[in-house]
mmCIF file of C-alpha atoms in Angstrom:
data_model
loop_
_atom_site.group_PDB
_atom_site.id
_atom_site.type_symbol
_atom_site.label_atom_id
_atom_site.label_comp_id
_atom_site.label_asym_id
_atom_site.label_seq_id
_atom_site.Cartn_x
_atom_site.Cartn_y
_atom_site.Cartn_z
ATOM 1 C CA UNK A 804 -10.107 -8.542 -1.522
ATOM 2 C CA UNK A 805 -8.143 -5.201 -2.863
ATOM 3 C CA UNK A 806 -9.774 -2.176 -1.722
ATOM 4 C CA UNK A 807 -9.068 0.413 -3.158
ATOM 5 C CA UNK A 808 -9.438 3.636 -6.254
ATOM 6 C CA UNK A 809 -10.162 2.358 -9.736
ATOM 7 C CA UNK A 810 -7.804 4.002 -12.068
ATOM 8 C CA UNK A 811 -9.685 4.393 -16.170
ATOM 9 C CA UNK A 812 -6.065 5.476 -17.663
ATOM 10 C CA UNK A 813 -2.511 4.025 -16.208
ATOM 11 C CA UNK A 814 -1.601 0.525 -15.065
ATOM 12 C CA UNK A 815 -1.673 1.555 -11.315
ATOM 13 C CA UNK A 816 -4.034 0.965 -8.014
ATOM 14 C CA UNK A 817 -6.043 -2.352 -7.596
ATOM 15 C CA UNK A 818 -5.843 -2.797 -11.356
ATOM 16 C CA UNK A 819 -2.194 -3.206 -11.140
ATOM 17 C CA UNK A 820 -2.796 -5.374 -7.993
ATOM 18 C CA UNK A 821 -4.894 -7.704 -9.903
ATOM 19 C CA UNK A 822 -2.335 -8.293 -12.531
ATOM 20 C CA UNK A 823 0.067 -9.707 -10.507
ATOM 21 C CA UNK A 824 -2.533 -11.773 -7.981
ATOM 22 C CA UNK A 825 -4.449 -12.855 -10.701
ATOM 23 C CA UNK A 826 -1.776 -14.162 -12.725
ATOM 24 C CA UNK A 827 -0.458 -16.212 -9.410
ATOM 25 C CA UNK A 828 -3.482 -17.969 -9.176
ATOM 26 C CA UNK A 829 -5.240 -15.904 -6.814
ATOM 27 C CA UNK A 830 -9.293 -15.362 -7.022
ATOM 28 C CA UNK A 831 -9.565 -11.582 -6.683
ATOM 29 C CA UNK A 832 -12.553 -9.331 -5.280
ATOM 30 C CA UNK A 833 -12.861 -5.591 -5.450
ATOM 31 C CA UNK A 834 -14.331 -2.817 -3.444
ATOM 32 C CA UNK A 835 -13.278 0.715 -5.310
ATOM 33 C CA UNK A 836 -12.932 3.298 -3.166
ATOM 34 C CA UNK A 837 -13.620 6.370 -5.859
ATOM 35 C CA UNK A 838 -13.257 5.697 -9.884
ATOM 36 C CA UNK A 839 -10.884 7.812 -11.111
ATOM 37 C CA UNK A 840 -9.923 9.210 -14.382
ATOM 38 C CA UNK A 841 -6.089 8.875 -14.460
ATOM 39 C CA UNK A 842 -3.477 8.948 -12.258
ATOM 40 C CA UNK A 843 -2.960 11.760 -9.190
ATOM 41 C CA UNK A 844 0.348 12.664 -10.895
ATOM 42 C CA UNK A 845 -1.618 14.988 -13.799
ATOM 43 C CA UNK A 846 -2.591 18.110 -13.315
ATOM 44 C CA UNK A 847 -5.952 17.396 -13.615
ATOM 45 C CA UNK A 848 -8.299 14.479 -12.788
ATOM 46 C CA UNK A 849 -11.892 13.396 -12.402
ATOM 47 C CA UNK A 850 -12.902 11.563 -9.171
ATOM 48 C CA UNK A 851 -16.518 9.908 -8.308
ATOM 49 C CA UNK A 852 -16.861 8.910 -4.907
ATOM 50 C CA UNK A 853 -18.067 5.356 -4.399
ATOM 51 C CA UNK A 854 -18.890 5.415 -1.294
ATOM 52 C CA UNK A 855 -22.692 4.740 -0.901
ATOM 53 C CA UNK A 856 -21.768 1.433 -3.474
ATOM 54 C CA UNK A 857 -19.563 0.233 -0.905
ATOM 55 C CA UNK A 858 -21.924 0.692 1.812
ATOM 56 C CA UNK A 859 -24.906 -1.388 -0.285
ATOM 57 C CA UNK A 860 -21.978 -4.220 -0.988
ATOM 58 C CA UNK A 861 -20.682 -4.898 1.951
ATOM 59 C CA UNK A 862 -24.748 -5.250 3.251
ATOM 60 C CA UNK A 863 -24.900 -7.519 0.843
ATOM 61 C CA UNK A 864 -21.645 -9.634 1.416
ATOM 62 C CA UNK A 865 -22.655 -9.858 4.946
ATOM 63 C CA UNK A 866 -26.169 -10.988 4.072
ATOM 64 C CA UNK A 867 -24.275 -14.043 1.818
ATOM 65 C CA UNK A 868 -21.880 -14.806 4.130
ATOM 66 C CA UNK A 869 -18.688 -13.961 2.064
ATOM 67 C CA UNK A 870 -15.487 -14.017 4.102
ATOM 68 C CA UNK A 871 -11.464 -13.215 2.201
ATOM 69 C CA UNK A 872 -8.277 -14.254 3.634
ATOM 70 C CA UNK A 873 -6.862 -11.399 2.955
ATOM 71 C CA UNK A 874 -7.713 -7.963 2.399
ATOM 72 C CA UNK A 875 -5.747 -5.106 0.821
ATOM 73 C CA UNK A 876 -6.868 -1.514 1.727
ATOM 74 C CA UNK A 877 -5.510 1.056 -0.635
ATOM 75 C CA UNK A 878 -6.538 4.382 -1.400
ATOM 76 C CA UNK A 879 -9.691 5.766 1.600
ATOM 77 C CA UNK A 880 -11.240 8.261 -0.026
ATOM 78 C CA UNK A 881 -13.512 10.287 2.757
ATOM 79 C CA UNK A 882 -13.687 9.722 6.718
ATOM 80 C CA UNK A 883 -16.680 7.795 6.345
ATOM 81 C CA UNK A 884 -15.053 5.374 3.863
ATOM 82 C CA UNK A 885 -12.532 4.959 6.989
ATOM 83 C CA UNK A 886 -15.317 4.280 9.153
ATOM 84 C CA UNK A 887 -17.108 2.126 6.969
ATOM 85 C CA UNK A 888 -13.904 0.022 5.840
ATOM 86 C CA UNK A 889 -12.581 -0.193 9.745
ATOM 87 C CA UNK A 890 -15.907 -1.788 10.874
ATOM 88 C CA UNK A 891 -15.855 -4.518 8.072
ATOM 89 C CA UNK A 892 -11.922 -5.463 8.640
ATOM 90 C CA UNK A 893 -12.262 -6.004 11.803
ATOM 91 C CA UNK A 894 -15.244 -8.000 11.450
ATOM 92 C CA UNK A 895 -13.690 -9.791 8.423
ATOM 93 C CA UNK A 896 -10.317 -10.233 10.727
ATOM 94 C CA UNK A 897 -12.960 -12.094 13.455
ATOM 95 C CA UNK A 898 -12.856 -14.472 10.872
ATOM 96 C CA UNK A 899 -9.351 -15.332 10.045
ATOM 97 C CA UNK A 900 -8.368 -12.230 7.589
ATOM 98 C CA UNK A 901 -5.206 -10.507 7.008
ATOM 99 C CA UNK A 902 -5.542 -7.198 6.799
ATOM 100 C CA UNK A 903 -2.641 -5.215 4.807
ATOM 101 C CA UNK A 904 -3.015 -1.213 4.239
ATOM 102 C CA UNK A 905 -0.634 0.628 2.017
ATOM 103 C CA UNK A 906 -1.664 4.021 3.154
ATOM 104 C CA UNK A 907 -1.492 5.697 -0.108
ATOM 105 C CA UNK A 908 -1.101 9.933 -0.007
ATOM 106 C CA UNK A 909 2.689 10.533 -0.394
ATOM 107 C CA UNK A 910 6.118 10.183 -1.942
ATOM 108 C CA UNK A 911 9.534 12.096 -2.161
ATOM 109 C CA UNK A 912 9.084 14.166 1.174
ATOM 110 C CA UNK A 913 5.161 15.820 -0.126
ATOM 111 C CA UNK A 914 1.881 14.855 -0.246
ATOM 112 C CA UNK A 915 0.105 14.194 -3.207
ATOM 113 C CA UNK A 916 -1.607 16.399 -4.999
ATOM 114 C CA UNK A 917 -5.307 17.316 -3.264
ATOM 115 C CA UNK A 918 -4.128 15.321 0.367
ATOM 116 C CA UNK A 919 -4.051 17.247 3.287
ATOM 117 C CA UNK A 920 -4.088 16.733 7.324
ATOM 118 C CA UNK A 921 -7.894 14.652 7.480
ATOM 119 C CA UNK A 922 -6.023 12.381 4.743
ATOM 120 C CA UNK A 923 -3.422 11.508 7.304
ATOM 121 C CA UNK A 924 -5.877 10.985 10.190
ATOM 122 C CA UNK A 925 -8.035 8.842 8.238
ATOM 123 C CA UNK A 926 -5.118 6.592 7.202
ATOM 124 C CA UNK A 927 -4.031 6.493 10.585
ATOM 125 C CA UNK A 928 -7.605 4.938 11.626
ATOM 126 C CA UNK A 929 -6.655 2.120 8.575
ATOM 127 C CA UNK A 930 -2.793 1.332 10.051
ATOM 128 C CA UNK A 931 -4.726 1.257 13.556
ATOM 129 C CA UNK A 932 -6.249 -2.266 12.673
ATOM 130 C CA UNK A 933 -3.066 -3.554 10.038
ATOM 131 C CA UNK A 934 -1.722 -7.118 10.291
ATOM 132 C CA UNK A 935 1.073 -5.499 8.098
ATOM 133 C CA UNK A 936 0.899 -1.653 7.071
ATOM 134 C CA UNK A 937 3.753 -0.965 3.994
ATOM 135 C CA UNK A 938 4.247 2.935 3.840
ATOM 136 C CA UNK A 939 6.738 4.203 1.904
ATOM 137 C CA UNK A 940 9.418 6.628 3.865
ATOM 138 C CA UNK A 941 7.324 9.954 3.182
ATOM 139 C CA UNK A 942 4.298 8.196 4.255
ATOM 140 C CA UNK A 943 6.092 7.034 7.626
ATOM 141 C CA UNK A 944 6.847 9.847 8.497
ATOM 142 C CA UNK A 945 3.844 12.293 8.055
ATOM 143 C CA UNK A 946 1.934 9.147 9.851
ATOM 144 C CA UNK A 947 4.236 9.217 12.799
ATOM 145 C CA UNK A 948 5.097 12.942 13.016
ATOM 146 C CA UNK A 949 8.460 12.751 12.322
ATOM 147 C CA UNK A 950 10.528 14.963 10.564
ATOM 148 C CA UNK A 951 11.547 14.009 6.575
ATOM 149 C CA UNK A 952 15.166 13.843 6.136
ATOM 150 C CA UNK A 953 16.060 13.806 2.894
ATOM 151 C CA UNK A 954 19.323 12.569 3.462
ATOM 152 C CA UNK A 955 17.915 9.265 5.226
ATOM 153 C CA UNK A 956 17.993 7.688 8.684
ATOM 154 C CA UNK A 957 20.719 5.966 10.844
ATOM 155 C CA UNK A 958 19.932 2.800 12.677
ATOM 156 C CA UNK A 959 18.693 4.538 15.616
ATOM 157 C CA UNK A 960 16.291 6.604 13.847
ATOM 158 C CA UNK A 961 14.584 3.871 11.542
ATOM 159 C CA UNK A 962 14.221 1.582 14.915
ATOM 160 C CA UNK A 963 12.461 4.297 15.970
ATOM 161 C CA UNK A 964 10.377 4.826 12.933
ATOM 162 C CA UNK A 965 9.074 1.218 12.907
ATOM 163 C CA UNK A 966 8.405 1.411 16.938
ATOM 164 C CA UNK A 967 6.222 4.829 15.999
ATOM 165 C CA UNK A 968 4.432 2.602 13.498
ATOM 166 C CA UNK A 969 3.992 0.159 15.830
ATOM 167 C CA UNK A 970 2.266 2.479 17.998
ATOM 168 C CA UNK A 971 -0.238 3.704 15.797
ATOM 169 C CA UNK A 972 -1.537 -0.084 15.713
ATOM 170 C CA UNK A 973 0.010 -2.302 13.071
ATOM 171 C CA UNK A 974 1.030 -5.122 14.226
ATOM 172 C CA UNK A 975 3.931 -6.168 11.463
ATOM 173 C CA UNK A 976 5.453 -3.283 9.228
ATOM 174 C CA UNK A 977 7.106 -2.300 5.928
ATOM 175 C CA UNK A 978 8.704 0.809 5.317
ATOM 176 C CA UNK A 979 9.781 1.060 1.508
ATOM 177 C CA UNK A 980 11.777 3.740 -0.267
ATOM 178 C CA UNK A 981 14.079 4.069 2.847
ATOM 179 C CA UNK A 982 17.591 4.850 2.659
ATOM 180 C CA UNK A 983 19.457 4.231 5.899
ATOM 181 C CA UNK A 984 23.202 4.474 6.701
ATOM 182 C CA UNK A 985 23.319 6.086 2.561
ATOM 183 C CA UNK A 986 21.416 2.242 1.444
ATOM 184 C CA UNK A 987 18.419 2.549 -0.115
ATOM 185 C CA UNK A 988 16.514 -0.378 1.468
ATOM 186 C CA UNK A 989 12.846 -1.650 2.840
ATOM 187 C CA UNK A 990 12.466 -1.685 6.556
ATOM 188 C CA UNK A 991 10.860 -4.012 8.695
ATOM 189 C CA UNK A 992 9.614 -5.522 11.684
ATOM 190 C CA UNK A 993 8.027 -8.749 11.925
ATOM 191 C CA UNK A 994 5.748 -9.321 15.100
ATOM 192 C CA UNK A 995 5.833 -13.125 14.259
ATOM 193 C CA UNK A 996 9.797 -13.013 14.479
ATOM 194 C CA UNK A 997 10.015 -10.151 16.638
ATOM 195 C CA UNK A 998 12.440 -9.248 14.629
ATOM 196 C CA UNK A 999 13.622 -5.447 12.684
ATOM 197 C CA UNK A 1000 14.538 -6.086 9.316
ATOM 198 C CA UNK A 1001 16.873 -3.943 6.935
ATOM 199 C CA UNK A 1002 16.577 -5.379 3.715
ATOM 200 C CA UNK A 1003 19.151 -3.224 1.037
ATOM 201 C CA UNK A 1004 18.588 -2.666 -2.624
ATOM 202 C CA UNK A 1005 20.006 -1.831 -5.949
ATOM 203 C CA UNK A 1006 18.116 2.065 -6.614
ATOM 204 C CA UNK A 1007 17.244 2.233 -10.114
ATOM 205 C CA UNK A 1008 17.296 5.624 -11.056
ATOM 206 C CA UNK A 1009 13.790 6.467 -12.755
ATOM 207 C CA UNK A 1010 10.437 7.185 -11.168
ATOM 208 C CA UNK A 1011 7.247 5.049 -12.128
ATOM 209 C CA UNK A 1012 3.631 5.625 -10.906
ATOM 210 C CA UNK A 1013 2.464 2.491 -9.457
ATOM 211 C CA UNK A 1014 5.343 0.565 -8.335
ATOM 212 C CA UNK A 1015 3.956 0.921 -4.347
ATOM 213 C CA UNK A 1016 0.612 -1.163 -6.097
ATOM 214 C CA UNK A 1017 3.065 -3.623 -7.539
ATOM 215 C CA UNK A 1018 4.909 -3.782 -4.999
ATOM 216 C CA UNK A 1019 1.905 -4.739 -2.463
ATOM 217 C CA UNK A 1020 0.470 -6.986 -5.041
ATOM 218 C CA UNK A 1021 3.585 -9.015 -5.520
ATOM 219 C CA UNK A 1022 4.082 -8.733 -1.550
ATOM 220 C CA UNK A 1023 0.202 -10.302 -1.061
ATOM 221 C CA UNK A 1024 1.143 -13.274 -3.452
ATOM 222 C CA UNK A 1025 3.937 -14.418 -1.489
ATOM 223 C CA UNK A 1026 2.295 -14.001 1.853
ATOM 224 C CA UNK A 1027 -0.500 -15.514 0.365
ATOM 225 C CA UNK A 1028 1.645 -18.480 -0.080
ATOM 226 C CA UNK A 1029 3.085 -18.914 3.384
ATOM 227 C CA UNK A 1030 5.778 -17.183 3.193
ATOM 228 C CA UNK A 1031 7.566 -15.097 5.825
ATOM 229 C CA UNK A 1032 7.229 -11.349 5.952
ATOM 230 C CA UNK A 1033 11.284 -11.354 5.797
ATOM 231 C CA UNK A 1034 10.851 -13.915 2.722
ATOM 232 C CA UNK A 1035 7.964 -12.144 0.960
ATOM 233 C CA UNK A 1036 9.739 -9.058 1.305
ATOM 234 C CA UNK A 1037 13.414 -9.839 0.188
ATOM 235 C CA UNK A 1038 11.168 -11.428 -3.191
ATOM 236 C CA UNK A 1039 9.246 -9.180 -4.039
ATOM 237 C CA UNK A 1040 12.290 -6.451 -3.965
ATOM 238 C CA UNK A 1041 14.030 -8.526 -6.267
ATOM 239 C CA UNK A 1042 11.238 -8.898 -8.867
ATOM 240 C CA UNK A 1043 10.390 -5.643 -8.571
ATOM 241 C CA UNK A 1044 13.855 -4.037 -9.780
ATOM 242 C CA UNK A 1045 14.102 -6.500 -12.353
ATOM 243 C CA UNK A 1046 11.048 -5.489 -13.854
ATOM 244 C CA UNK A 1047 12.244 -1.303 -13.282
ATOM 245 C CA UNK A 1048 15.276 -2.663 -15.038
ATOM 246 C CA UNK A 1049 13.722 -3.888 -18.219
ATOM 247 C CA UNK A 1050 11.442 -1.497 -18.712
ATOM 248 C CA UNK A 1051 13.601 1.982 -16.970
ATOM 249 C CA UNK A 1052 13.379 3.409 -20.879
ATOM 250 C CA UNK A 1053 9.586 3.374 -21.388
ATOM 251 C CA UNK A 1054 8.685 7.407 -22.215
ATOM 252 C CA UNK A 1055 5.413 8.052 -20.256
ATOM 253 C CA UNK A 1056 5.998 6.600 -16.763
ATOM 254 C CA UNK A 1057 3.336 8.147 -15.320
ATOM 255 C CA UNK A 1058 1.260 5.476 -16.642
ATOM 256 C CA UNK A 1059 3.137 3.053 -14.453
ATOM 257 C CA UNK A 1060 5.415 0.101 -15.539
ATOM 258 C CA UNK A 1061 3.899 -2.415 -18.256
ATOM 259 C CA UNK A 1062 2.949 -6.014 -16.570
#
């Protein structure tokens, strides 16, 4: 199940989700969170609010008995989305679901465009009832209170990142676009392992919307088939810069990398 904003222009959001589930195998539901014109990263966008939809179809869901394995929670578009969406993963989580939020609202040290504080404390409310919550570094940090450094972390400091996320609620966690010790890497911790994980990459030097949708799709797939968060992780990194690679010369990459 991908919850999350439908996107009418770019390759991003549960779109770009489905692309890479879908093509693995996977049978994919959807519960949009708001239909939206194009991508945050214009200057100007439409938004519709979906929220009284979700309401009627997750009535209905319940009424047939429908149950997912996993469940992906993107983009929360109000505070009673949050509510609405906590109540039904949990329940759904009752019954054997993974929950994994990607709490979308920032990048580079800012939030997006539109996203202030209730954003954060909505999202917070989401990481609260994670299996595995993937931020990116930005989005660590404005979750946890902790100052952005643009400059990175040490070893210390991302320990104590993770342990802040932690604390919020999630059990497992993925930090992404982290650069510790002057390494751009993904860090982890896995509550089945009990273990932190620093897991380094090759930074490609361009900037396309969508690769945090990617990212989590790719990531879902190889949870989905059994494999370690440490695993999962270290592939999906790797696929993930060899796709940046091929296409890094595409013009508009605010429509997010072609798949």
């Amino acid at each position: 199940m991908l919850i999350g904003d439908l996107v009418g222009y770019g390759r991003l959001a549960i779109t770009a989700q489905a692309s890479v589930l879908t093509r693995k195998g996977f049978s994919v539901a959807y519960l949009p969170t708001a239909l939206v014109s194009n991508n945050f990263c214009y200057q100007n966008y439409a938004l519709f609010d979906t929220t009284e939809y979700m309401r009627q179809s997750i009535n209905v869901w319940k009424e047939l008995g429908f149950r997912f394995d996993m469940i992906s929670v993107g983009f929360v578009a109000s505070d009673e989305q949050a509510e609405l969406l906590s109540s039904f993963c949990l329940k759904q989580k009752q019954l054997g679901s993974i929950i994994v939020v990607d709490p979308i609202m920032a990048d580079n040290g800012h939030l997006y465009s539109g996203i202030g504080q209730e954003t954060i404390d909505r999202l917070r409310k989401m990481v609260a009832i994670a299996d595995v919550a993937i931020p990116n570094y930005t989005e660590a940090c404005y979750l946890t209170d902790t100052p952005f450094s643009a400059s990175g972390l040490d070893g210390e400091s991302s320990k104590k990142l993770l342990d802040s996320m932690r604390t919020i609620g999630t059990s497992s966690v993925l930090i992404t676009s982290s650069r510790v010790n002057n390494q751009t890497c993904v860090l982890g911790y896995d509550v089945t392992t009990d273990e932190y994980l620093t897991l380094p990459y090759r930074e490609v030097p361009v900037d396309f919307s969508g690769t945090g949708d990617i990212f989590s799709g790719k990531l879902i797939s190889m949870l989905m088939q059994g494999r370690s968060l440490q695993a999962a992780a270290q592939i999906t990194i790797e696929k993930l810069s060899a796709m940046i690679d091929i296409y890094q010369d595409v013009e508009n990459k605010n429509e997010g990398l072609p798949y």
